[in-house]
Tab-separated table of C-alpha atoms in Angstrom:
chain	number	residue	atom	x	y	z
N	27	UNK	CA	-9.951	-22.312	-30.977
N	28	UNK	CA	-9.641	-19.051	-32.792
N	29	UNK	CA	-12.645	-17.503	-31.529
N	30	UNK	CA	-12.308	-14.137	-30.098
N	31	UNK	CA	-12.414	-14.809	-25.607
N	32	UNK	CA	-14.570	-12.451	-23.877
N	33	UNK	CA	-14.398	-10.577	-20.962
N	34	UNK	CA	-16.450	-10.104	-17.988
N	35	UNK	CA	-17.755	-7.158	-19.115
N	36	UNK	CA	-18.821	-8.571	-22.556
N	37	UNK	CA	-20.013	-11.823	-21.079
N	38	UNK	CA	-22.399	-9.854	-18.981
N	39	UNK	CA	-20.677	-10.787	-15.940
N	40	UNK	CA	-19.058	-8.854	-13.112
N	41	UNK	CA	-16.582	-10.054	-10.795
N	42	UNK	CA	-16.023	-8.711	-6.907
N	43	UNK	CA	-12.954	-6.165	-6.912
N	44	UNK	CA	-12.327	-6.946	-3.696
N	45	UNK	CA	-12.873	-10.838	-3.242
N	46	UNK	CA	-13.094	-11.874	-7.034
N	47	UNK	CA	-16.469	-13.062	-7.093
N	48	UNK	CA	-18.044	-13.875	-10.313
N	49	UNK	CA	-21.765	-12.495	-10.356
N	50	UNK	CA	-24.388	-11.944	-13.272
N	51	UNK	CA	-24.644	-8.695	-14.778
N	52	UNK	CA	-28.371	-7.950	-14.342
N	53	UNK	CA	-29.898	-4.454	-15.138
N	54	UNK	CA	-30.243	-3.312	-11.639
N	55	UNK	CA	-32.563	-0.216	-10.918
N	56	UNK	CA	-30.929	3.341	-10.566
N	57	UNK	CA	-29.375	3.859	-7.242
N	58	UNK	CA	-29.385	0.828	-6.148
N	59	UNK	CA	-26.128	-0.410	-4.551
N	60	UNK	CA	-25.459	-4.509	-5.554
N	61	UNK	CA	-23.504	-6.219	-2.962
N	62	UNK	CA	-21.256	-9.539	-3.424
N	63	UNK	CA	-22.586	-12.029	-1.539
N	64	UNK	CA	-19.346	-13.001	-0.062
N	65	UNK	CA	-17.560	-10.136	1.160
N	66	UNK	CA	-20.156	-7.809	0.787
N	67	UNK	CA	-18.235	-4.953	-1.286
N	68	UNK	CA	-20.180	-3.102	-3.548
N	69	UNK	CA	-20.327	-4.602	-7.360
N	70	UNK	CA	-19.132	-2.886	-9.949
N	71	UNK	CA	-17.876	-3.993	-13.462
N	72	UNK	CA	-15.222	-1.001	-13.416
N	73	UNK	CA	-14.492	1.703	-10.772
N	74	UNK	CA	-16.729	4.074	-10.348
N	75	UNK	CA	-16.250	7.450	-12.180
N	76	UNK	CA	-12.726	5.656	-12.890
N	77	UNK	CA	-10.831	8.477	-15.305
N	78	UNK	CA	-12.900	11.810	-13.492
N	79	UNK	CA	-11.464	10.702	-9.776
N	80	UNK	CA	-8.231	9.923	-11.131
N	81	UNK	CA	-7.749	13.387	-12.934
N	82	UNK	CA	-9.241	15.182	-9.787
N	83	UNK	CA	-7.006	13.183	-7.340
N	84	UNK	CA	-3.548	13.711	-9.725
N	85	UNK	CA	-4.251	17.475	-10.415
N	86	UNK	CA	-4.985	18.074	-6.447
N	87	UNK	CA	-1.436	16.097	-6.150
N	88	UNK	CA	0.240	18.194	-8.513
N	89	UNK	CA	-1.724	21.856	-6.961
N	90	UNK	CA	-0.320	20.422	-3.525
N	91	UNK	CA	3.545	19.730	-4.803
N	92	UNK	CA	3.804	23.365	-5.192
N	93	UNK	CA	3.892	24.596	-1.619
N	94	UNK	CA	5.430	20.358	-0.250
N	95	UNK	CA	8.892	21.650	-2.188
N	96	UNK	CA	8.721	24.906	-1.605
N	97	UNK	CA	7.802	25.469	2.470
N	98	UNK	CA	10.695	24.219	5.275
N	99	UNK	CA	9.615	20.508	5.739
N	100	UNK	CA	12.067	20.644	9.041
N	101	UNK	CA	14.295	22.762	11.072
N	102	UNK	CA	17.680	22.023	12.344
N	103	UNK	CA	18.727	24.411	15.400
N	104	UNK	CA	22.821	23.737	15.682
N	105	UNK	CA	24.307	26.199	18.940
N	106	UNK	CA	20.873	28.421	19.278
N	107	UNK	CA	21.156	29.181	15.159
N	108	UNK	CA	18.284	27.249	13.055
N	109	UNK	CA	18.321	26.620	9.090
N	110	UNK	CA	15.380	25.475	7.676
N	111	UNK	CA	15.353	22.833	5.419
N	112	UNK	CA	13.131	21.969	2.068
N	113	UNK	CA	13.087	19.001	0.626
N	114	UNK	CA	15.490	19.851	-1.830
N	115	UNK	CA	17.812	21.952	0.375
N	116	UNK	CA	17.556	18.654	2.719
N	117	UNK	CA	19.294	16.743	-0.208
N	118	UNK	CA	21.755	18.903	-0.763
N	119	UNK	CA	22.976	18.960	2.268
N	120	UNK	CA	23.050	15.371	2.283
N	121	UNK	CA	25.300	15.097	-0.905
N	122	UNK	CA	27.687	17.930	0.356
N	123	UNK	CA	28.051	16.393	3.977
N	124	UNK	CA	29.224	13.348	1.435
N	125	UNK	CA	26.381	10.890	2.687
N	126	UNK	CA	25.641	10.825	-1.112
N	127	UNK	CA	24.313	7.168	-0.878
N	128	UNK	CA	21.672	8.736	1.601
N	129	UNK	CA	21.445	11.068	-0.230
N	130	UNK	CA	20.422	9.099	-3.404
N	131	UNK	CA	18.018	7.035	-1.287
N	132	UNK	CA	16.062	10.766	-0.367
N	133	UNK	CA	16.351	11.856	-3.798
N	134	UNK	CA	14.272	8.682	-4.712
N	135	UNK	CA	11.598	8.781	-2.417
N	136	UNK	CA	11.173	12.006	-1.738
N	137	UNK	CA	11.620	13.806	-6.108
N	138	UNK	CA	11.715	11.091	-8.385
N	139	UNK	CA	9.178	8.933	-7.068
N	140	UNK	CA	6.369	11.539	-6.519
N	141	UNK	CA	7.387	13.385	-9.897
N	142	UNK	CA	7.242	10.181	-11.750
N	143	UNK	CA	3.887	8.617	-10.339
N	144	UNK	CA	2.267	11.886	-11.456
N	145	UNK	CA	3.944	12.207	-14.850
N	146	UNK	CA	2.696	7.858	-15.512
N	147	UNK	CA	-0.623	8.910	-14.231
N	148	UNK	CA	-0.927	11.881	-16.416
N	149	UNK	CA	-0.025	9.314	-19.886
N	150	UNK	CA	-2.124	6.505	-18.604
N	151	UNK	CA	-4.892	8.772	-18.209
N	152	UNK	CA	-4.277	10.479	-22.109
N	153	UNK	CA	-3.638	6.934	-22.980
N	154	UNK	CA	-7.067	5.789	-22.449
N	155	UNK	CA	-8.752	8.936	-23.364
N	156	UNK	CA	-7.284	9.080	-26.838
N	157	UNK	CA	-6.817	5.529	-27.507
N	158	UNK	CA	-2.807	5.142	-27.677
N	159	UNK	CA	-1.158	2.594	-29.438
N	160	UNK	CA	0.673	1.935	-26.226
N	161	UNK	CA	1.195	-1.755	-25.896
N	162	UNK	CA	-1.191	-2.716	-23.275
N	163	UNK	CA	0.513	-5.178	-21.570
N	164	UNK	CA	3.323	-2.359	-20.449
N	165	UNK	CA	0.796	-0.143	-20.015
N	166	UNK	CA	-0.745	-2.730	-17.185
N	167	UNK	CA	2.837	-2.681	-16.129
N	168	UNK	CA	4.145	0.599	-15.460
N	169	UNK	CA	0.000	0.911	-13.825
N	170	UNK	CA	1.562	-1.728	-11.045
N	171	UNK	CA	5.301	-0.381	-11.011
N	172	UNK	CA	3.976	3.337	-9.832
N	173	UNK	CA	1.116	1.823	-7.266
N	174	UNK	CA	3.670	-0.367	-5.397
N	175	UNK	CA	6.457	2.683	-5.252
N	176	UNK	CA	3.579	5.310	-3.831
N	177	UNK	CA	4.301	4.621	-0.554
N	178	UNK	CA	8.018	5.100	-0.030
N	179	UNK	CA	7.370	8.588	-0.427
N	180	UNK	CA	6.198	8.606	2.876
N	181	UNK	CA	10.177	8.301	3.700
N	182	UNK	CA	11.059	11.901	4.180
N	183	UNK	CA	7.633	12.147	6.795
N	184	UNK	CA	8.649	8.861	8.780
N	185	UNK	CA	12.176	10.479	9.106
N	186	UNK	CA	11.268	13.893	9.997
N	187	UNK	CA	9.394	12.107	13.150
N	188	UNK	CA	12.116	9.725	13.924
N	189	UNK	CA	14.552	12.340	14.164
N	190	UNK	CA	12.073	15.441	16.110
N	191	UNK	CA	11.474	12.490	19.199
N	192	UNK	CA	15.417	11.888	18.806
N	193	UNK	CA	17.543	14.990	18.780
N	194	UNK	CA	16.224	16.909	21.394
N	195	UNK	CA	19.491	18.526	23.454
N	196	UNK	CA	18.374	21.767	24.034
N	197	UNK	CA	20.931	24.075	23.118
N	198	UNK	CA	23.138	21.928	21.806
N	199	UNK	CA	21.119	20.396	18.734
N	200	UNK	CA	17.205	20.747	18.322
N	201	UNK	CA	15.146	19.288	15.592
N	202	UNK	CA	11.808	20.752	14.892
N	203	UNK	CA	9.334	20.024	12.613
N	204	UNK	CA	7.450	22.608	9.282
N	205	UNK	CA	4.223	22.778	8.134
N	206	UNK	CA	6.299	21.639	4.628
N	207	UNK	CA	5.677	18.388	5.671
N	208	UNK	CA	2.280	18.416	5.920
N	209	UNK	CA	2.173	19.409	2.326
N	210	UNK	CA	4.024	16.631	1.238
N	211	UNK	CA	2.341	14.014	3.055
N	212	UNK	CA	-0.676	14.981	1.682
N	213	UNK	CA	1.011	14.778	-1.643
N	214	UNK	CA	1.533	11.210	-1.308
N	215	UNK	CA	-1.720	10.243	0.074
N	216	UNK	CA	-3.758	12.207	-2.779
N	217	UNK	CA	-1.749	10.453	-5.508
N	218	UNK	CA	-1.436	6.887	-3.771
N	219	UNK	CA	-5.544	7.508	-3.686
N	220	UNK	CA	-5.301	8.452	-7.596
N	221	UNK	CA	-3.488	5.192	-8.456
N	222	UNK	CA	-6.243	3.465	-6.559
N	223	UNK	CA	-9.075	5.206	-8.494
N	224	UNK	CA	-7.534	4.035	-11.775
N	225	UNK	CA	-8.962	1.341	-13.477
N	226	UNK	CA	-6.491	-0.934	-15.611
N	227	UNK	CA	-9.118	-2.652	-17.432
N	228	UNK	CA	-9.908	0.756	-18.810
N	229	UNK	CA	-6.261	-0.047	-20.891
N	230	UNK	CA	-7.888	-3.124	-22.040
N	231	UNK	CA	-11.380	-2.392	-23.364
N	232	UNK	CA	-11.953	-2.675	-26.826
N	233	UNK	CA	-15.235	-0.255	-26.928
N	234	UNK	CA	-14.900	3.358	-24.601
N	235	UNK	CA	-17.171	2.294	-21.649
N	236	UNK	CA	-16.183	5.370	-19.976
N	237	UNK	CA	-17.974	7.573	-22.282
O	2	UNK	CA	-15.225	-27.181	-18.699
O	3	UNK	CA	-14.881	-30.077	-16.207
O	4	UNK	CA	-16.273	-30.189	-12.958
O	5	UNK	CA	-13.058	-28.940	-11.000
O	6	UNK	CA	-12.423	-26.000	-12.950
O	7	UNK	CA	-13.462	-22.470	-12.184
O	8	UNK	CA	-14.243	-19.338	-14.199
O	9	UNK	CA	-12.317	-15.945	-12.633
O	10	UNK	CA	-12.346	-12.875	-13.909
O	11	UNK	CA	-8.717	-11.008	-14.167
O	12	UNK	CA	-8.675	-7.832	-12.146
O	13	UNK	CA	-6.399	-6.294	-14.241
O	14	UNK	CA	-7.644	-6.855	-17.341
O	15	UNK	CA	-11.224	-8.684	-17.237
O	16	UNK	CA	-10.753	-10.882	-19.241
O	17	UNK	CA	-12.180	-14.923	-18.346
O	18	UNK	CA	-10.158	-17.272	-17.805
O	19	UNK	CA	-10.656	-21.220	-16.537
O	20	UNK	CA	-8.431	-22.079	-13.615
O	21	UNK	CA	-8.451	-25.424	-11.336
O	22	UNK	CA	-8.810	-24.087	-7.697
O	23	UNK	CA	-7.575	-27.059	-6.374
O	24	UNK	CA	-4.417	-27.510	-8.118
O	25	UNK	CA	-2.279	-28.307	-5.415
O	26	UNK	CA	0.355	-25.119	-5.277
O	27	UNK	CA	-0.866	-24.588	-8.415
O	28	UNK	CA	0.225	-21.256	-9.848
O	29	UNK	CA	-2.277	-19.406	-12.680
O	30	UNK	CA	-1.670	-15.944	-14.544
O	31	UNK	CA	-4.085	-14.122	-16.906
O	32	UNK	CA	-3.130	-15.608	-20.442
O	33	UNK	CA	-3.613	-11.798	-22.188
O	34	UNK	CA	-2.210	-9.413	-19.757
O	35	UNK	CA	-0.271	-11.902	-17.676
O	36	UNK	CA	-1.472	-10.892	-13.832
O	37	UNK	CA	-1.058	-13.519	-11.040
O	38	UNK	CA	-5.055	-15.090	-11.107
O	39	UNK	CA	-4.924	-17.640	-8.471
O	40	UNK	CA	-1.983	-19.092	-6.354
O	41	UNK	CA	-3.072	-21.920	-4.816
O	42	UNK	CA	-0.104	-21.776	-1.575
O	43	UNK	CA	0.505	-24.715	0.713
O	44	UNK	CA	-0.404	-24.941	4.088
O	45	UNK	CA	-1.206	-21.220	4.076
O	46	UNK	CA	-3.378	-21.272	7.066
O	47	UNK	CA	-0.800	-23.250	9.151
O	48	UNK	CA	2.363	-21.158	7.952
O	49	UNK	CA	0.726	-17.665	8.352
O	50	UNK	CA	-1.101	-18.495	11.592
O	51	UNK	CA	3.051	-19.489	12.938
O	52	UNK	CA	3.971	-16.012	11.296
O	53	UNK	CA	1.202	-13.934	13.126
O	54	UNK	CA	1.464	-15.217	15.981
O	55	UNK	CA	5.196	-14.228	16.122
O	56	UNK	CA	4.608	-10.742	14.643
O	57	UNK	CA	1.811	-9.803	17.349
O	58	UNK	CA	4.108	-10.813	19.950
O	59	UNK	CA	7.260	-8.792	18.767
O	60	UNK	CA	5.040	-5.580	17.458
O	61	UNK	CA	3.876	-5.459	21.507
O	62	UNK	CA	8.021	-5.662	21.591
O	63	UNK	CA	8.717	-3.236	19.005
O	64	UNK	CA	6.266	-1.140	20.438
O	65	UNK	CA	7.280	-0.910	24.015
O	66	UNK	CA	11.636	-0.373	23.817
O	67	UNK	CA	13.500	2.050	22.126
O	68	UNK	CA	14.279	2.017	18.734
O	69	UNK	CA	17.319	4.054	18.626
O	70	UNK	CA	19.573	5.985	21.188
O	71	UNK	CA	21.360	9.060	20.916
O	72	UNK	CA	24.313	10.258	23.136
O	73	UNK	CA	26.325	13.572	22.689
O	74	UNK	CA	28.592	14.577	25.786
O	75	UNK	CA	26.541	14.665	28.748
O	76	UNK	CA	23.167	14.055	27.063
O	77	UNK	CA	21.224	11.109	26.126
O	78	UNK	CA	17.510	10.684	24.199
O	79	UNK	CA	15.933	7.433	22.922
O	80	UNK	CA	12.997	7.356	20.751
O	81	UNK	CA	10.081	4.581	20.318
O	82	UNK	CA	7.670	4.235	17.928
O	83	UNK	CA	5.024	6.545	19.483
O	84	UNK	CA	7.316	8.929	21.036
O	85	UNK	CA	7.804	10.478	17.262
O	86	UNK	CA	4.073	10.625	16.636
O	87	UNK	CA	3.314	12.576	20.379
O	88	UNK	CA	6.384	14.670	19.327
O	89	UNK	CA	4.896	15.974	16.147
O	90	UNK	CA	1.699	16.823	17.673
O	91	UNK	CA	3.251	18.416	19.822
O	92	UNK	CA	5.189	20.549	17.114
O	93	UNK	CA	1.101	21.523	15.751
O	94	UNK	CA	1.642	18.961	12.939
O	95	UNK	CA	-1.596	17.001	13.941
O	96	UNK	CA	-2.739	16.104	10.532
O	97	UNK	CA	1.040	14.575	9.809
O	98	UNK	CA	1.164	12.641	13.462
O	99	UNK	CA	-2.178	11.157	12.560
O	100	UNK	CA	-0.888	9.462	9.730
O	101	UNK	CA	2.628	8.492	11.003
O	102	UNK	CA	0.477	6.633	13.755
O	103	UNK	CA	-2.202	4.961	11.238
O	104	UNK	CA	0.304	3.891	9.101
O	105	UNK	CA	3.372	2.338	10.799
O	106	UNK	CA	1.383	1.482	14.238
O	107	UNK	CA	-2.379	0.913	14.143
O	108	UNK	CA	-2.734	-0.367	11.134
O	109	UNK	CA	0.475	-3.070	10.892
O	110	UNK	CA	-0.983	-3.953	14.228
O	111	UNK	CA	-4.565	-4.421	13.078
O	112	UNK	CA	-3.449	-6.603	10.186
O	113	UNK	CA	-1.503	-8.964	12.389
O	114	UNK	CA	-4.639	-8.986	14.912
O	115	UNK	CA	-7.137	-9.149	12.116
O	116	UNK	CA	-4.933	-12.182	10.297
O	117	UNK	CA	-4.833	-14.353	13.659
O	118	UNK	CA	-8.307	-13.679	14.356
O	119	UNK	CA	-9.221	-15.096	11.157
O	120	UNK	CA	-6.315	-17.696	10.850
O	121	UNK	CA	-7.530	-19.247	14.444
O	122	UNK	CA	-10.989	-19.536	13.818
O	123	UNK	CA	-10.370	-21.393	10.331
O	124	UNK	CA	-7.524	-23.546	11.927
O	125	UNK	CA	-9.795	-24.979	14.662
O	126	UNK	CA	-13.064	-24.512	13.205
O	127	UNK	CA	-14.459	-22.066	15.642
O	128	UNK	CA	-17.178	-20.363	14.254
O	129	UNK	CA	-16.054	-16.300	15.452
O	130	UNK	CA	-18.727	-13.763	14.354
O	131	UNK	CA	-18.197	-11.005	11.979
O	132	UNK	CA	-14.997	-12.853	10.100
O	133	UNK	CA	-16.250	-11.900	6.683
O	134	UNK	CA	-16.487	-8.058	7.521
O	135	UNK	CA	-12.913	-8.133	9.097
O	136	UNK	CA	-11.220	-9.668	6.409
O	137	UNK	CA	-12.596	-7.138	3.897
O	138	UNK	CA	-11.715	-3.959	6.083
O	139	UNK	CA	-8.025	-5.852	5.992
O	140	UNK	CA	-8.225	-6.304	1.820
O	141	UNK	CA	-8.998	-2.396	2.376
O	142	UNK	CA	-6.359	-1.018	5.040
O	143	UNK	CA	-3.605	-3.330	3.469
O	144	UNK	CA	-1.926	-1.046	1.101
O	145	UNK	CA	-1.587	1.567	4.136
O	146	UNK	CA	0.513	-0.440	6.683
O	147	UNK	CA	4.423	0.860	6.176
O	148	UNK	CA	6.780	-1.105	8.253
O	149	UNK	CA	9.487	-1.357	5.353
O	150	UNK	CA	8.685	2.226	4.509
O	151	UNK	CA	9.482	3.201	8.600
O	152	UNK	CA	12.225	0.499	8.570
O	153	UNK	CA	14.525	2.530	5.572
O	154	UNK	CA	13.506	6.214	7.497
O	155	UNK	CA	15.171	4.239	10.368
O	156	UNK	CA	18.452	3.630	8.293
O	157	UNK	CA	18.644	6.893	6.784
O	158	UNK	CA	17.449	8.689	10.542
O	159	UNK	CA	20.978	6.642	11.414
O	160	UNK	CA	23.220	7.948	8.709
O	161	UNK	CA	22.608	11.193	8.915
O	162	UNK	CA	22.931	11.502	13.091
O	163	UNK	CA	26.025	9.132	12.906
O	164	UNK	CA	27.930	12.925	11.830
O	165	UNK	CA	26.683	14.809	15.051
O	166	UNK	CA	26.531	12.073	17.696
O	167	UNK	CA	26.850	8.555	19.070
O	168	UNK	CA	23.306	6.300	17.987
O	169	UNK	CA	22.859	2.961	19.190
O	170	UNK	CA	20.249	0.352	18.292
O	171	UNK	CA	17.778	-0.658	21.072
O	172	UNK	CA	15.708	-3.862	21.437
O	173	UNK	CA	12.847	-2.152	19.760
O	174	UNK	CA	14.532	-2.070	16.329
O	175	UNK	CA	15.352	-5.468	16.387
O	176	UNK	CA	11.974	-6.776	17.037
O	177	UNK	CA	10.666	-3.787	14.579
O	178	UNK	CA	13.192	-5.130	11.688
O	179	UNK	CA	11.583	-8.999	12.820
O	180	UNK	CA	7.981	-7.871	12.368
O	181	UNK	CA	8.737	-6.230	9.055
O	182	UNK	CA	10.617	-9.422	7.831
O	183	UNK	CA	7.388	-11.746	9.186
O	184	UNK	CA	4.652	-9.162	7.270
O	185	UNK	CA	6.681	-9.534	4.308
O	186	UNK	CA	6.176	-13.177	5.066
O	187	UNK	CA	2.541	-13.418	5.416
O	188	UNK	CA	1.938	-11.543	1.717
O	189	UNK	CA	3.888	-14.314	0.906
O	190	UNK	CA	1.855	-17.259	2.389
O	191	UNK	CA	-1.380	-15.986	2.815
O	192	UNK	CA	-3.756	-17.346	0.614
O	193	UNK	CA	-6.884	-14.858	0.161
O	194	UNK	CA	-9.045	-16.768	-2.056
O	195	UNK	CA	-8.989	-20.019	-0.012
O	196	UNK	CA	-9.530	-17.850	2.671
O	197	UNK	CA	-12.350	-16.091	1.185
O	198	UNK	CA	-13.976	-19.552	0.065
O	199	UNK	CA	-13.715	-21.280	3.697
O	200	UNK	CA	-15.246	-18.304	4.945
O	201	UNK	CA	-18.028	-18.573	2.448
O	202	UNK	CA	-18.877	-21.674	3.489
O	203	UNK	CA	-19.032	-21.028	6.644
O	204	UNK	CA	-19.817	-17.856	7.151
């Protein structure tokens, strides 16, 4: 039982990513598309263009968290006199006010999180390109950790329209929302899209398909 | 390889493994990498069809009463889910409202809609059209429904008014915290692949 177990890939096999489908790998013609049968998702034995999307997608993530931390994502208008807030400023304010376990929550979502999922991308990426000793299993791991925790970024948007439909009284206290925030949001979708693009079996091949 | 036993490819890591797909509740992981393969649930279809059913009903619920109320001396404003999404395109943020509104209301509300469609044509064998199409595009929206995500902007929405004003919880948030509590639920009893293979057969 010591012989070496194959892979899809090596057993000339391919398997649905969307249904899990096992199909024959047959040499189809250029530019033709092979469906599954089942679900009807296009076959393919990795994702497309895998490590070129992913770089694309995380370096248009990192171009965009420029002008997400540095533009107002909101304004607060307190007795006719407004103070925009960045993201950063917005925490701040949270830990002076003493809301610090708010605060904390923000910091999360809205810095560590985004910061973090573009750093992990960044090493997977090298980490497959020049063929780290990385265990592969954690490698696999920290892949699903920073996929699942993408979207809670999308905090700091959700709460910037919660509170513009609430605090509307005029004079008296006025929420409005920055173009900051569209920024950001699109930081989150660009790099939730990059973890998508990445392929984990990439980790896992023993010969550099990719190349 | 005996008759009952099935080859599956891991998604994580490719490599083949044999699993039985009719192990009753049966769980299987990838022996290199250790991914979740195959989790043969029981009574899926009858558990999640009980869940959706309850989370369309409350989402029309959610949807339709305030979430949260705000009173300062004199003045009062409430907020439901849409009224946040109109506000911000209001405010020019169009791009931002669009995506507030795909991902906390259309698309948590297609995947419940979606779900039962599915769930109540395998339950009572009624052969819907298009089945197979609709429960790819939900394999494919899945990842962009946010109730939970909404849910803790809720909380922390809360927290930080409870300094200038008076906020009180409407109906809406309760049946908003339900429907988040009963998706949760249906990652959790949904089956895909005995979904997927019922639907094969039938298609």
């Amino acid at each position: 039982m010591n012989r070496r177990r194959l892979t899809a890939k090596e057993a000339s096999l391919v398997s649905c990513h969307l249904c899990g489908k096992l199909f024959r790998d047959t040499p189809a013609p250029k530019r033709v598309k092979r469906r599954c049968t089942r679900c009807g998702a296009t076959l393919h034995s990795r994702k497309p263009e895998s490590l070129a999307r992913t770089w694309a997608l995380v370096i248009t993530g990192l171009i965009l968290y420029i002008p997400a931390n540095l533009y107002p994502i909101m304004t607060v208008t307190q007795m006719g006199r407004g103070t925009p807030d960045t993201i950063l400023s917005g925490i701040v304010a949270l830990f002076n006010s003493g809301l610090w376990s708010i605060g904390v929550i923000v910091f999360t979502a809205s810095i560590l999180i985004p910061v973090l999922k573009l750093v992990v991308m960044v090493l997977l990426l090298l980490s497959v390109h020049f063929r780290w000793r990385w265990p592969r299993r954690q490698r696999t791991l920290v892949y699903k950790i920073v996929e699942y925790i993408g979207k809670w970024s999308m905090l700091d948007i959700f709460m910037i329209s919660i509170l513009v439909a609430l605090v509307k009284l005029g004079f008296l206290l006025n929420i409005t929302p920055n173009k900051g925030a569209s920024a950001f949001a699109a930081v989150v979708i660009v790099t939730m899209f990059a973890a998508m693009s990445f392929d984990t079996r990439l980790i896992w091949d023993r010969k550099n398909y990719h190349e | 390889m005996t008759p009952r036993q099935q080859l599956v490819a891991c998604r994580d890591c490719d490599l083949i493994n044999t699993i039985n797909p009719h192990a009753y509740g049966e769980r299987f992981q990838c022996t290199r990498c250790g991914s979740l393969l195959r989790h043969n649930k029981i009574n899926s279809i009858e558990r999640s069809l009980a869940l959706v059913t309850a989370g369309l009903i409350l989402f029309l619920v959610a949807c339709s009463y305030p979430i949260l109320s705000l009173k300062v001396v004199g003045a009062a404003t409430s907020n439901t889910l849409i009224t946040g999404v109109i506000d911000l395109y209001h405010y020019g943020l169009k791009d931002c409202s669009l995506m507030v509104f795909f991902m906390t209301i259309l698309i948590p509300f297609v995947k419940f809609a979606m779900i039962f469609y599915i769930l109540t044509s395998l339950r009572w064998n009624l052969y819907l059209p298009k089945r197979l199409l609709i429960f790819r595009v939900y394999h494919i929206i899945d990842t962009w429904g946010m109730l939970e995500v909404y849910m803790l902007a809720i909380i922390v929405a809360m927290v930080k008014l409870t300094d200038f004003a008076t906020v009180s919880i409407g109906i809406g948030l309760y049946a908003f915290i339900a429907c988040m509590v009963i998706s949760f639920s249906i990652s959790a009893t949904l089956d895909p692949h005995l979904i997927w293979e019922r639907l094969e057969a039938n298609p």
